[in-house]
PDB file of C-alpha atoms and ligand atoms in Angstrom:
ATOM      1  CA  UNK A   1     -59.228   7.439 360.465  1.00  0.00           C
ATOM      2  CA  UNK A   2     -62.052   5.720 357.876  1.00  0.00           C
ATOM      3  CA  UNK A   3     -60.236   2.764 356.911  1.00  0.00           C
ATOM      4  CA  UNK A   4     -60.206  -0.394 358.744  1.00  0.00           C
ATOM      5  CA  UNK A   5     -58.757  -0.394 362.469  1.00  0.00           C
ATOM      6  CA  UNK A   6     -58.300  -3.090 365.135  1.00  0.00           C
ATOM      7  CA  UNK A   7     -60.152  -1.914 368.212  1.00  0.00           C
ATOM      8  CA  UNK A   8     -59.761  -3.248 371.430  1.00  0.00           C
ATOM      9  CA  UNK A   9     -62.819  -2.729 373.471  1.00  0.00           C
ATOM     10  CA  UNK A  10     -62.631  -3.704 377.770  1.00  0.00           C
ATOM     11  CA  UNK A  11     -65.835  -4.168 379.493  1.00  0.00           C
ATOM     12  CA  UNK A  12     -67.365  -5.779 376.291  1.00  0.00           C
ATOM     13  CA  UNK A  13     -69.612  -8.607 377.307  1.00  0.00           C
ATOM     14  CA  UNK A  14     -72.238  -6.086 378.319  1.00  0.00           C
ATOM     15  CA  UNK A  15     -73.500  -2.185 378.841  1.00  0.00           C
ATOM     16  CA  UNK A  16     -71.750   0.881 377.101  1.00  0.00           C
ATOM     17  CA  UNK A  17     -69.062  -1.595 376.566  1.00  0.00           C
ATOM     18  CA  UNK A  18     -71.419  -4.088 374.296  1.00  0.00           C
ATOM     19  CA  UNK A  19     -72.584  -1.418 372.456  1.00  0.00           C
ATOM     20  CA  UNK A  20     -69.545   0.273 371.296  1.00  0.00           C
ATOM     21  CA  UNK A  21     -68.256  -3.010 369.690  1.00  0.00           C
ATOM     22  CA  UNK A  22     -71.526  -3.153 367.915  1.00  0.00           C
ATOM     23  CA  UNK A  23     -70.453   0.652 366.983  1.00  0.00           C
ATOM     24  CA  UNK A  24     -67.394  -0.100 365.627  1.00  0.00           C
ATOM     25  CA  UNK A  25     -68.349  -3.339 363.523  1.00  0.00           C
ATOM     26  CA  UNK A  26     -71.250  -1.741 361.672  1.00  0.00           C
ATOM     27  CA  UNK A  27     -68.442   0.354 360.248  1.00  0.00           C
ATOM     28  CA  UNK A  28     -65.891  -2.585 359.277  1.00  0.00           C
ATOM     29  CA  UNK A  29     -63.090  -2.450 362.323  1.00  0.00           C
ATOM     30  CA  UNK A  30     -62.069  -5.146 363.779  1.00  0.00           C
ATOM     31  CA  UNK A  31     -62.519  -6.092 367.507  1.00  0.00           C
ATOM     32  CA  UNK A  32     -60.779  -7.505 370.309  1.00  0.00           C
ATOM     33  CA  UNK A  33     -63.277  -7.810 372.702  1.00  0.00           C
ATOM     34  CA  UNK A  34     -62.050  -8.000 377.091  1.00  0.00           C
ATOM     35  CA  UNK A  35     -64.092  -8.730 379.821  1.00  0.00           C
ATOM     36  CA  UNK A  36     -63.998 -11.557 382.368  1.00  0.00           C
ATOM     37  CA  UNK A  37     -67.806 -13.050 380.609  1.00  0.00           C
ATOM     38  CA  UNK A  38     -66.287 -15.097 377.817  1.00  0.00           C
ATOM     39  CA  UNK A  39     -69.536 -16.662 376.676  1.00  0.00           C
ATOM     40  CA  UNK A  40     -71.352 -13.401 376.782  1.00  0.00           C
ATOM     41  CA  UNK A  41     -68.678 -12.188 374.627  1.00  0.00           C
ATOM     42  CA  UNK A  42     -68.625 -15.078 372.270  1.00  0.00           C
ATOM     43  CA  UNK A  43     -72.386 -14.909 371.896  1.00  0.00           C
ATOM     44  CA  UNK A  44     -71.692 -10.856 370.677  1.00  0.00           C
ATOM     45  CA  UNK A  45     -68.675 -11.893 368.591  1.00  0.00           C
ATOM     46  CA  UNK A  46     -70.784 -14.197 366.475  1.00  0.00           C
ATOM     47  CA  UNK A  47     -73.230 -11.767 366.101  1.00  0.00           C
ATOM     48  CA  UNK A  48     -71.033  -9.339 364.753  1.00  0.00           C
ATOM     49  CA  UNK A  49     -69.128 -11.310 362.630  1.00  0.00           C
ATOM     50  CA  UNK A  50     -72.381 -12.667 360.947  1.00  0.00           C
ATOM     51  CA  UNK A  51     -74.326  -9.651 360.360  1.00  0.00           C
ATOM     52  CA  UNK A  52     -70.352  -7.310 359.942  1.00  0.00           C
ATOM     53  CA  UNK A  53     -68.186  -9.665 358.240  1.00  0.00           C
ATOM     54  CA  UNK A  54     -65.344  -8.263 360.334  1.00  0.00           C
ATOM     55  CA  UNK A  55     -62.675 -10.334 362.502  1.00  0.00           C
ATOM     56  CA  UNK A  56     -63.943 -10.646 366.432  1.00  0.00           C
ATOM     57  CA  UNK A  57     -61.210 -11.961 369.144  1.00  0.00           C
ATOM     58  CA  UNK A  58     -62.625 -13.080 371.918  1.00  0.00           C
ATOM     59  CA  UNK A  59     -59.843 -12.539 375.179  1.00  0.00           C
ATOM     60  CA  UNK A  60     -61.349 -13.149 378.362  1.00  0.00           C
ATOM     61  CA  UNK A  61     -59.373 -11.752 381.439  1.00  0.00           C
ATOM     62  CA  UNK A  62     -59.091 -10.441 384.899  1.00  0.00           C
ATOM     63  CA  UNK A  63     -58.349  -6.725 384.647  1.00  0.00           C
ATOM     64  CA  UNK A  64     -57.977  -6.011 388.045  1.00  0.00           C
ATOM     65  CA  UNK A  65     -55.810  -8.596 388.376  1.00  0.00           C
ATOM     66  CA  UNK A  66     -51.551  -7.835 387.450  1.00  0.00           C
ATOM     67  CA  UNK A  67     -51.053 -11.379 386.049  1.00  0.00           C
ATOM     68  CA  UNK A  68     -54.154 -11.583 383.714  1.00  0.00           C
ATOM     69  CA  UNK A  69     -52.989  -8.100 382.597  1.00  0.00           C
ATOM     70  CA  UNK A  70     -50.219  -9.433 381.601  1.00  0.00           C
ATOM     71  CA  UNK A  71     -51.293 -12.375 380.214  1.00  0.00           C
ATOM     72  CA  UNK A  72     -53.814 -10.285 377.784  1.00  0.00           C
ATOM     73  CA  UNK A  73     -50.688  -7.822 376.700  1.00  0.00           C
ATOM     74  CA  UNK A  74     -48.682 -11.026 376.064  1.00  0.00           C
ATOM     75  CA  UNK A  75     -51.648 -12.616 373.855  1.00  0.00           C
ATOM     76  CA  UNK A  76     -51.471  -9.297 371.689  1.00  0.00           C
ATOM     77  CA  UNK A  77     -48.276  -8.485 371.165  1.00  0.00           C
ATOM     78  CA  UNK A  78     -48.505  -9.389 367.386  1.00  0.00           C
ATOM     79  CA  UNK A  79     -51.429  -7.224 367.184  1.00  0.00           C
ATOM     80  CA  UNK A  80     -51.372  -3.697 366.274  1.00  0.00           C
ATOM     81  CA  UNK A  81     -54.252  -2.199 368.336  1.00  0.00           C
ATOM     82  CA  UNK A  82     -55.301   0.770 366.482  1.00  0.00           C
ATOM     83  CA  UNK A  83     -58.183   2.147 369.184  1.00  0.00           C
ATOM     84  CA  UNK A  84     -58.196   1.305 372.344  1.00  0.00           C
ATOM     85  CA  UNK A  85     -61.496   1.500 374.497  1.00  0.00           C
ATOM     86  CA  UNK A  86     -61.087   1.683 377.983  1.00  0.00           C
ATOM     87  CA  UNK A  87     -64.726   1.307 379.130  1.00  0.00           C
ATOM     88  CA  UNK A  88     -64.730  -1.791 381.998  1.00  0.00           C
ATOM     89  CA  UNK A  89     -65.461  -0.278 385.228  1.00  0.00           C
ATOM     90  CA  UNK A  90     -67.492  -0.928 388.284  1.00  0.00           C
ATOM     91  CA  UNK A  91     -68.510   1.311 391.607  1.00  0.00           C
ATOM     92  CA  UNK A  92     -69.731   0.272 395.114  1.00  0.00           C
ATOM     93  CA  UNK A  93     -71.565   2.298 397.574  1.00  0.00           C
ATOM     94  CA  UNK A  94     -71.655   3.150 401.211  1.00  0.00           C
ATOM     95  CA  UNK A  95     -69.642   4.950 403.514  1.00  0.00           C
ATOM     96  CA  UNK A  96     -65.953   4.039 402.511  1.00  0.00           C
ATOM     97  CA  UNK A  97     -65.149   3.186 406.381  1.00  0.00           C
ATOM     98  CA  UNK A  98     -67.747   1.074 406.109  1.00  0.00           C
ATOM     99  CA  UNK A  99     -66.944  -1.034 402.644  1.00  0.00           C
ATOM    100  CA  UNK A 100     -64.514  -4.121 402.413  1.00  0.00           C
ATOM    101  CA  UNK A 101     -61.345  -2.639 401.511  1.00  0.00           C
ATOM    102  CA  UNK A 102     -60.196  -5.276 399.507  1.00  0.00           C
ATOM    103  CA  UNK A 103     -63.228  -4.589 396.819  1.00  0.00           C
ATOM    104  CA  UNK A 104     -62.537  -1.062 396.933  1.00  0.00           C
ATOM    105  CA  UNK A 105     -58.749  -1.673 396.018  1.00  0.00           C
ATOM    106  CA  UNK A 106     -60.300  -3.972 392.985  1.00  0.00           C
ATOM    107  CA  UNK A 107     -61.849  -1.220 391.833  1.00  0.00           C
ATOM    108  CA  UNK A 108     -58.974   1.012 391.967  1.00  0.00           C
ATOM    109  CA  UNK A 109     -56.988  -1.700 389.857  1.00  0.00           C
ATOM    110  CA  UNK A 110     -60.151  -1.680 386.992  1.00  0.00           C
ATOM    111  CA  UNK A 111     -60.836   1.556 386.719  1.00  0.00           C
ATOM    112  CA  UNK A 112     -57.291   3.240 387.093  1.00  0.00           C
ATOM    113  CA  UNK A 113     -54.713   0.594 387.115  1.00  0.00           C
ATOM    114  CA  UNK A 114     -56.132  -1.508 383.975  1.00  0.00           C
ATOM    115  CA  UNK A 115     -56.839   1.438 382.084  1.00  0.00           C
ATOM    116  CA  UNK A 116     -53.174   3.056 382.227  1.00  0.00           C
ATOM    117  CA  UNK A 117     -51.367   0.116 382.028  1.00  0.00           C
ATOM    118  CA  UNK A 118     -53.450  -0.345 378.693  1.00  0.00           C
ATOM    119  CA  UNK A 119     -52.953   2.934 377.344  1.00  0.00           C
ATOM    120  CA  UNK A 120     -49.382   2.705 378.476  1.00  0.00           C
ATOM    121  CA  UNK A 121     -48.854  -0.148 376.685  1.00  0.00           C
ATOM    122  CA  UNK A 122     -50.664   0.579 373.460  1.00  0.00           C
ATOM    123  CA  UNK A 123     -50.141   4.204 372.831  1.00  0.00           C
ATOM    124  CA  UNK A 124     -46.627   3.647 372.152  1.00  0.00           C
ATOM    125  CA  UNK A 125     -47.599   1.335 369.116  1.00  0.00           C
ATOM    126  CA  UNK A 126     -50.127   4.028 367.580  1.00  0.00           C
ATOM    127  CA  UNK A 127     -47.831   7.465 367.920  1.00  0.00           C
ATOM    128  CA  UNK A 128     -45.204   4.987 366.239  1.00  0.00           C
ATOM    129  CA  UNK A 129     -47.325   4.616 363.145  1.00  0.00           C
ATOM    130  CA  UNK A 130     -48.789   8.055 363.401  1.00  0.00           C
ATOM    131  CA  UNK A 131     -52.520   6.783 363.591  1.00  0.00           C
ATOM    132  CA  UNK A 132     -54.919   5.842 366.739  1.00  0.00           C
ATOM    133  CA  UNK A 133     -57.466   6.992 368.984  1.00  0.00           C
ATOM    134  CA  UNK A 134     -57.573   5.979 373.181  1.00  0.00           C
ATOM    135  CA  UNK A 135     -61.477   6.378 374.159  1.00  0.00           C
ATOM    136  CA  UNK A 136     -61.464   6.883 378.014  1.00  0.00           C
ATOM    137  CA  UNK A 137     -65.240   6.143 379.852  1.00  0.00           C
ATOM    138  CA  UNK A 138     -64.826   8.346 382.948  1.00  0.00           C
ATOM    139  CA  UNK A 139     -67.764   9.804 384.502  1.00  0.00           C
ATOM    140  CA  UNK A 140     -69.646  12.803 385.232  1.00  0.00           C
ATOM    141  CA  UNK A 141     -68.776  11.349 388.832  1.00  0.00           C
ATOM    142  CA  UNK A 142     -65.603  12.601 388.120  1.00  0.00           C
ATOM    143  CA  UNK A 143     -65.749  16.132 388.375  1.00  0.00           C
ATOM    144  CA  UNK A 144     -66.753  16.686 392.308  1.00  0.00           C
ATOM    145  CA  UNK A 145     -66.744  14.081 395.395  1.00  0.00           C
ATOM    146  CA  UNK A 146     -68.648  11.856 395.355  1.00  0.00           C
ATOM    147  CA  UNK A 147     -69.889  10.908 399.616  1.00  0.00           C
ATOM    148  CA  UNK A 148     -70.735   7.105 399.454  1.00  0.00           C
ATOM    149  CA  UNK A 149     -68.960   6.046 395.933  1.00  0.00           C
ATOM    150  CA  UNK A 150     -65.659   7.977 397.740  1.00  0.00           C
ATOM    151  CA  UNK A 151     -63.317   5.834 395.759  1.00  0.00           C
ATOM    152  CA  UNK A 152     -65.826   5.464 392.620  1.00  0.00           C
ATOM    153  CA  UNK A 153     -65.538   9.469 391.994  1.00  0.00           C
ATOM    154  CA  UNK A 154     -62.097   9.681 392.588  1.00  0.00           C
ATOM    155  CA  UNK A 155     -61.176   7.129 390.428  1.00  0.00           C
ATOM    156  CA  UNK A 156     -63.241   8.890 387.331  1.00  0.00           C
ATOM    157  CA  UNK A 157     -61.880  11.821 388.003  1.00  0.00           C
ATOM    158  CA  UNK A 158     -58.002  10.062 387.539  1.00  0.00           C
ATOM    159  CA  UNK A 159     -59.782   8.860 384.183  1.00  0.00           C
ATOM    160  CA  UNK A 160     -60.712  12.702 383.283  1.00  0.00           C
ATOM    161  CA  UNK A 161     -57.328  14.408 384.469  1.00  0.00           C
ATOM    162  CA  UNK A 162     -54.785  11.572 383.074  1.00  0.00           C
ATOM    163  CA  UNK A 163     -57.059  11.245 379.841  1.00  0.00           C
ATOM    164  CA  UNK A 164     -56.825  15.334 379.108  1.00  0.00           C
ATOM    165  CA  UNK A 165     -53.159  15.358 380.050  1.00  0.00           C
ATOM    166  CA  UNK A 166     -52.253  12.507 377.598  1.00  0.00           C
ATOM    167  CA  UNK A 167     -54.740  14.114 374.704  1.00  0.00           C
ATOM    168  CA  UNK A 168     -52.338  17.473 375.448  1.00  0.00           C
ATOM    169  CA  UNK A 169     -49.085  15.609 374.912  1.00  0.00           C
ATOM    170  CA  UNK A 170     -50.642  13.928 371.968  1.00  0.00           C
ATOM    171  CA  UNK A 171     -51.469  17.141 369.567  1.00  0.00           C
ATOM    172  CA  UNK A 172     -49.562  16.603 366.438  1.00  0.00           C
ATOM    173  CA  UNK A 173     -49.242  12.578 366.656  1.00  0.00           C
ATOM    174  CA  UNK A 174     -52.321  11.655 364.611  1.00  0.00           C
ATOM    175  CA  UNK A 175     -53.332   9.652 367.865  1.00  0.00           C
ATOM    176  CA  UNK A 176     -55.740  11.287 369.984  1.00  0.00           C
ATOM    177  CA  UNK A 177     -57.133  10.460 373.557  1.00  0.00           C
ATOM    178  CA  UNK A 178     -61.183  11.474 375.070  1.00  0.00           C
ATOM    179  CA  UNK A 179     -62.234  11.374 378.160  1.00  0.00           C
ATOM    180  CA  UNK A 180     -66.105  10.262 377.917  1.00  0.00           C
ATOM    181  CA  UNK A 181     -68.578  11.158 380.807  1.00  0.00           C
ATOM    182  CA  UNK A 182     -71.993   9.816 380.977  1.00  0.00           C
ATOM    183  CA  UNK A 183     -74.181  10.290 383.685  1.00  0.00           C
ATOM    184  CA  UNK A 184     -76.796   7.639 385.167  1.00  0.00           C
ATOM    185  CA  UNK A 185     -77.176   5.398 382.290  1.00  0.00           C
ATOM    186  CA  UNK A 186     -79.381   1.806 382.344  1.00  0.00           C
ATOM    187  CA  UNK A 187     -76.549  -1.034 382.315  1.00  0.00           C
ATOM    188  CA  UNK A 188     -76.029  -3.521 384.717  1.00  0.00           C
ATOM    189  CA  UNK A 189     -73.820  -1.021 386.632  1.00  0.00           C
ATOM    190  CA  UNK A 190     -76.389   0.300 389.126  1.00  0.00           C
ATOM    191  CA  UNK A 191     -77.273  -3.273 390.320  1.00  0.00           C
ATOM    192  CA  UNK A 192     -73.986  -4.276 390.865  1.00  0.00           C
ATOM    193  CA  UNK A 193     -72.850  -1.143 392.709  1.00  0.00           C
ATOM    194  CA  UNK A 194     -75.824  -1.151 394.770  1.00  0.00           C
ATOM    195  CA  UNK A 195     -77.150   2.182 393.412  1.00  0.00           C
ATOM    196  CA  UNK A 196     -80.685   0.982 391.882  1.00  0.00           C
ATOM    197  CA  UNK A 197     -82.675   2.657 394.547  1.00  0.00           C
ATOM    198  CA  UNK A 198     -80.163   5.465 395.022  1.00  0.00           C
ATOM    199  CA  UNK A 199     -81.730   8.965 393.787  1.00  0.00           C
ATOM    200  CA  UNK A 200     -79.439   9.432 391.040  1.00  0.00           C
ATOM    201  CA  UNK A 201     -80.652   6.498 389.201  1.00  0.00           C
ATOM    202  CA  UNK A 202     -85.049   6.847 390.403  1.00  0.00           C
ATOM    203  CA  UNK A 203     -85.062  11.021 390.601  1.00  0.00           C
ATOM    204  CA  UNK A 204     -83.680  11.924 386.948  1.00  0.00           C
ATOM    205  CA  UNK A 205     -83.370  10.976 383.567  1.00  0.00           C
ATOM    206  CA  UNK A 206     -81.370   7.857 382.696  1.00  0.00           C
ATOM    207  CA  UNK A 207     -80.210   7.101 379.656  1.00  0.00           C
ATOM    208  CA  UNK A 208     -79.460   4.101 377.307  1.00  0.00           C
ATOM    209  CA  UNK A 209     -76.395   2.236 376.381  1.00  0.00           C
ATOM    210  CA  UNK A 210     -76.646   2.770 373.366  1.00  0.00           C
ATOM    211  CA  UNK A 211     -77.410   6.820 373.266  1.00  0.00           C
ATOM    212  CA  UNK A 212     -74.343   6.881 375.368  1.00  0.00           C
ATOM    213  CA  UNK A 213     -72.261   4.743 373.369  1.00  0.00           C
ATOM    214  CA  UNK A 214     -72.871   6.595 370.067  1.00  0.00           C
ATOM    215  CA  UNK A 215     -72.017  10.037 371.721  1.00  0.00           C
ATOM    216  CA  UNK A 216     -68.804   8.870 372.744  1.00  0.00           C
ATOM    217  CA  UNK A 217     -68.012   6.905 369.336  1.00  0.00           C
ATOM    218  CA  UNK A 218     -68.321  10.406 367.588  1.00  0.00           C
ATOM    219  CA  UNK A 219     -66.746  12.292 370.274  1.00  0.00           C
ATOM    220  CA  UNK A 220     -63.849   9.526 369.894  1.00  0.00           C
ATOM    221  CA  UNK A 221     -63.729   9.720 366.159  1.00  0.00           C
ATOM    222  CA  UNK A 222     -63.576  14.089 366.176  1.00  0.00           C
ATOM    223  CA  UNK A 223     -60.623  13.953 368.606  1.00  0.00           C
ATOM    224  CA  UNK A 224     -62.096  15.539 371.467  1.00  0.00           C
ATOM    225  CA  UNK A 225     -60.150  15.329 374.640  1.00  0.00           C
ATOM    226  CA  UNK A 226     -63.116  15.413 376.771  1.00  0.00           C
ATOM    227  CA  UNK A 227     -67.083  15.032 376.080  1.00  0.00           C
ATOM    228  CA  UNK A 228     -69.980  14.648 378.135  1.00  0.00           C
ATOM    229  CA  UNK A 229     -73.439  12.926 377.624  1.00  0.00           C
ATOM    230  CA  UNK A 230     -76.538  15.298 377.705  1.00  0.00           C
ATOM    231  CA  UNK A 231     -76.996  18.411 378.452  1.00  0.00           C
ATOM    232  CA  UNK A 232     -78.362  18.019 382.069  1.00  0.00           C
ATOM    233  CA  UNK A 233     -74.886  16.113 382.626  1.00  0.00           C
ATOM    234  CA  UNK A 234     -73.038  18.643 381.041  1.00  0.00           C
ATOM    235  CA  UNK A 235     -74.620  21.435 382.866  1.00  0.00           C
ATOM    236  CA  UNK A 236     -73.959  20.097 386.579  1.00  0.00           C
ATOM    237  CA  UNK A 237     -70.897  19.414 385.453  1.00  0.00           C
ATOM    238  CA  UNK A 238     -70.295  23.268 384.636  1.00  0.00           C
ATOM    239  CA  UNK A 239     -72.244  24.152 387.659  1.00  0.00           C
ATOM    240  CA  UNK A 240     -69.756  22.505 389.932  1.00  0.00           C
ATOM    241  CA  UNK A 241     -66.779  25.101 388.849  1.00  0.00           C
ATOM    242  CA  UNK A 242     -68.481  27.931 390.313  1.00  0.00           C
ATOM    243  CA  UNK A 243     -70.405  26.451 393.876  1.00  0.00           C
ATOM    244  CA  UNK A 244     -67.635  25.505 396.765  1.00  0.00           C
ATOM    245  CA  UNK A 245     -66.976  22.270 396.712  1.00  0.00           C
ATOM    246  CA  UNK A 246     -68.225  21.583 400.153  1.00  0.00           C
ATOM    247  CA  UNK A 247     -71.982  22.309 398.321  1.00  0.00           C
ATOM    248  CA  UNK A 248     -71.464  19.796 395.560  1.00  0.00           C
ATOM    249  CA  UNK A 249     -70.273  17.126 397.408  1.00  0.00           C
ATOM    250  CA  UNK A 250     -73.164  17.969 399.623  1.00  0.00           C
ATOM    251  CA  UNK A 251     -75.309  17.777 396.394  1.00  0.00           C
ATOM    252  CA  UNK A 252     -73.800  14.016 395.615  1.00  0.00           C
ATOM    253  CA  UNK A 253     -74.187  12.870 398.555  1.00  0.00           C
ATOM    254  CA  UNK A 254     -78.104  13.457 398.738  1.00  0.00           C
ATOM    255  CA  UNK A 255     -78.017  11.404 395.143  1.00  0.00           C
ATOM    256  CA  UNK A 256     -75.592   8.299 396.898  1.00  0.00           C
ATOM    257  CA  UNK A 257     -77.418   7.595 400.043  1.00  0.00           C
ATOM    258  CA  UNK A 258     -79.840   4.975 400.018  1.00  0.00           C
TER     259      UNK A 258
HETATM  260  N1  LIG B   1     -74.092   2.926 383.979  1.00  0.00           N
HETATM  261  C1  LIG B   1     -73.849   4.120 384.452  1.00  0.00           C
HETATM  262  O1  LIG B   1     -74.735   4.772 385.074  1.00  0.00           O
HETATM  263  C2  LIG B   1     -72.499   4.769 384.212  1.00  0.00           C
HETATM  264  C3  LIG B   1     -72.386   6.158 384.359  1.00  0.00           C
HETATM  265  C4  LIG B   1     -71.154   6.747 384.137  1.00  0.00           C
HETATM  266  C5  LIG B   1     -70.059   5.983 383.768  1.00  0.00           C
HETATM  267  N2  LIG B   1     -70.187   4.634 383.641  1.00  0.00           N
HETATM  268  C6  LIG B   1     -68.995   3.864 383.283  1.00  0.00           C
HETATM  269  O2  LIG B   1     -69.242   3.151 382.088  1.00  0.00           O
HETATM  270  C7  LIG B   1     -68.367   2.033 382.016  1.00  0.00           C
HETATM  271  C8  LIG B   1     -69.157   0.803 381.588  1.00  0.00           C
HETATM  272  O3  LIG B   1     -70.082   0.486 382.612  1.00  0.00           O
HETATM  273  P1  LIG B   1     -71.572  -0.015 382.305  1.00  0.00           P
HETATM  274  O4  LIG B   1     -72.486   1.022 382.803  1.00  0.00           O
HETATM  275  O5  LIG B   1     -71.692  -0.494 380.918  1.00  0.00           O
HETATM  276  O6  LIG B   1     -71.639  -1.208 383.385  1.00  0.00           O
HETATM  277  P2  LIG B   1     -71.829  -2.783 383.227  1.00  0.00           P
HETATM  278  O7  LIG B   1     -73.011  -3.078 382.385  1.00  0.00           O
HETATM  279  O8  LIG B   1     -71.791  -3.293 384.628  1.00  0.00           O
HETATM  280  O9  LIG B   1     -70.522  -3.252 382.440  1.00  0.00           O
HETATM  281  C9  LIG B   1     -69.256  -3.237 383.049  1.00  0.00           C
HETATM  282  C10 LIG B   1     -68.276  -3.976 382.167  1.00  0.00           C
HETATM  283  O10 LIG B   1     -66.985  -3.964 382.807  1.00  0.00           O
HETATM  284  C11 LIG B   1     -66.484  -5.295 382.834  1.00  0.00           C
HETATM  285  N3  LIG B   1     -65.641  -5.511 384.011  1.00  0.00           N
HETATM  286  C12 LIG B   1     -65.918  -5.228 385.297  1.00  0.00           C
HETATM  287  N4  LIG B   1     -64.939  -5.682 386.091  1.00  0.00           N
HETATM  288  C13 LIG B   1     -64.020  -6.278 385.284  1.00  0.00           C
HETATM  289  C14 LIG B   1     -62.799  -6.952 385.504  1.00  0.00           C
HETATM  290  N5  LIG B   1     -62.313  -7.133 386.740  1.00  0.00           N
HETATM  291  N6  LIG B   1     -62.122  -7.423 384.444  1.00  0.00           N
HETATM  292  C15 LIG B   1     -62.607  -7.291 383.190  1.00  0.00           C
HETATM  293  N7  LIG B   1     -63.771  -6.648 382.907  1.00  0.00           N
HETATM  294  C16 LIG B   1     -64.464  -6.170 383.939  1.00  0.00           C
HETATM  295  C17 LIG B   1     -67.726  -6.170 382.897  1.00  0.00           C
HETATM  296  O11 LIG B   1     -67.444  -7.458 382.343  1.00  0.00           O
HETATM  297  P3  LIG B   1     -67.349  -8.840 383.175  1.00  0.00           P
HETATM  298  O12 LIG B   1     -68.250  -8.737 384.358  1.00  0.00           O
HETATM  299  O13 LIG B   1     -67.775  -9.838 382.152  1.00  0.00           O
HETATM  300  O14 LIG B   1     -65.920  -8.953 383.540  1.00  0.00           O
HETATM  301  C18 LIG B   1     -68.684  -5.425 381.960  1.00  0.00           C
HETATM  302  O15 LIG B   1     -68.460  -5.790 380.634  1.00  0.00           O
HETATM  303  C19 LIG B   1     -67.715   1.904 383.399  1.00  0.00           C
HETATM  304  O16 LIG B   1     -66.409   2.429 383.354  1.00  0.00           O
HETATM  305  C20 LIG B   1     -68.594   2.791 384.283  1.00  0.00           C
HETATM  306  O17 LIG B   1     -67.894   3.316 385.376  1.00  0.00           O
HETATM  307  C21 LIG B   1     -71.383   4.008 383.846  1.00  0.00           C
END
């Protein structure tokens, strides 16, 4: 997978997502860049193209809406997507009997709805031709329950157990699929989930965009179906297999509340 792919990259006009298109154009792939910020992403695509040389699509859309999803796959369906990066995602916080429901079933539609319709309709294309990689940005949210981000957590942990199912049925395609989890990482996430002040994000180490992006380019690139940022991440992750569960949502919840 050295030569020259066309990526598609959601959630590109800023954070994890911003950075992995800068990834992938230092090395020569194309990009289809998604988000609903088309400026912000026309700003990035002229960067790239003037300090890459490579081809940048800019394709503003809606992914938590149906009909914009549609739209988008309808734009594309002359273009062989070679990588597909499904990265745009957003959380909330609070109790969930307590959140507007109709924001909560938005974020369903992002961060599980958008992402498998994508892979659903792309992965096809790549096992076709033998050649492609899905990158998945789940969560290290996803691997307990999460008390005040209820629907957040659950959603990452769809990302993790569809994303390892699919890499499974994928051995022996040349396409591959990875699940990426980073923990508390500076982006314009926090601020728009209302998590700033939370103790996840003031109590421990948070990391940058661009530390996390680079682990899960690589991790993309070797194939692996699941990879997690840092070891403090990857270590509560591990934790949480042996403690009941009741204890780490109890942990989570202590790092949700305001
Ligand atoms: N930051 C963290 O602490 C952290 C930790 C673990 C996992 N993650 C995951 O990392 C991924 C990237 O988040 P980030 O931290 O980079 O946050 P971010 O800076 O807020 O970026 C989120 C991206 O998703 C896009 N997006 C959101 N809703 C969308 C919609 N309806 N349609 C199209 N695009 C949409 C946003 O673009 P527009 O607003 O322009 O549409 C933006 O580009 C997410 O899946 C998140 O769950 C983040």
């Amino acid at each position: 997978m050295s030569d020259k792919h066309t990526v598609l990259v959601t959630g590109a006009s800023r954070g994890i997502g911003l950075e992995l298109a800068k990834l992938f154009a230092a090395d020569g792939h194309d990009l289809v860049l998604v988000a609903r910020s088309a400026d912000a992403m026309e700003a990035l695509a002229a960067e790239l193209r003037q300090a890459h040389g490579v081809e940048v699509r800019v394709e503003p859309a809606d992914l938590g809406d149906p009909a914009s999803r549609a739209q988008l796959v309808a734009r594309l369906a002359d273009t062989s997507i070679d990588v597909l990066v499904n990265n745009a995602g957003f959380g909330s916080n609070g109790a969930f009997h307590e959140l507007d429901v109709d924001a909560e079933m938005s974020q369903l539609a992002v961060n599980v709805g958008a992402l498998t319709e994508l892979t659903g309709r792309f992965l096809p294309g790549m096992v076709e031709r033998g050649r492609g990689r899905v990158l998945n940005i789940a969560s290290t949210a996803g691997f307990q329950a999460g008390p005040y981000m209820a629907v957040y957590y659950a959603t990452k942990a769809y990302v993790i157990s569809f994303t390892e199912a699919i890499a499974f049925e994928l051995k022996g395609t040349g396409v591959t699929a990875t699940a990426h989890c980073p923990g508390a990482t500076h982006t314009g996430f926090a601020l728009q989930a209302g998590t700033s002040k939370n103790k996840l994000f003031t109590a421990g180490a948070v990391a940058s965009a661009a530390d996390v992006a680079q682990h899960a380019y690589a991790a993309m690139w070797a194939g692996k179906p699941l990879a997690i940022h840092g070891f403090s991440n990857w270590m509560g992750a591990f934790m949480t297999r042996f403690g009941p569960r009741s204890v780490s949502a109890r942990i989570t919840s202590v790092l949700n509340k305001h």
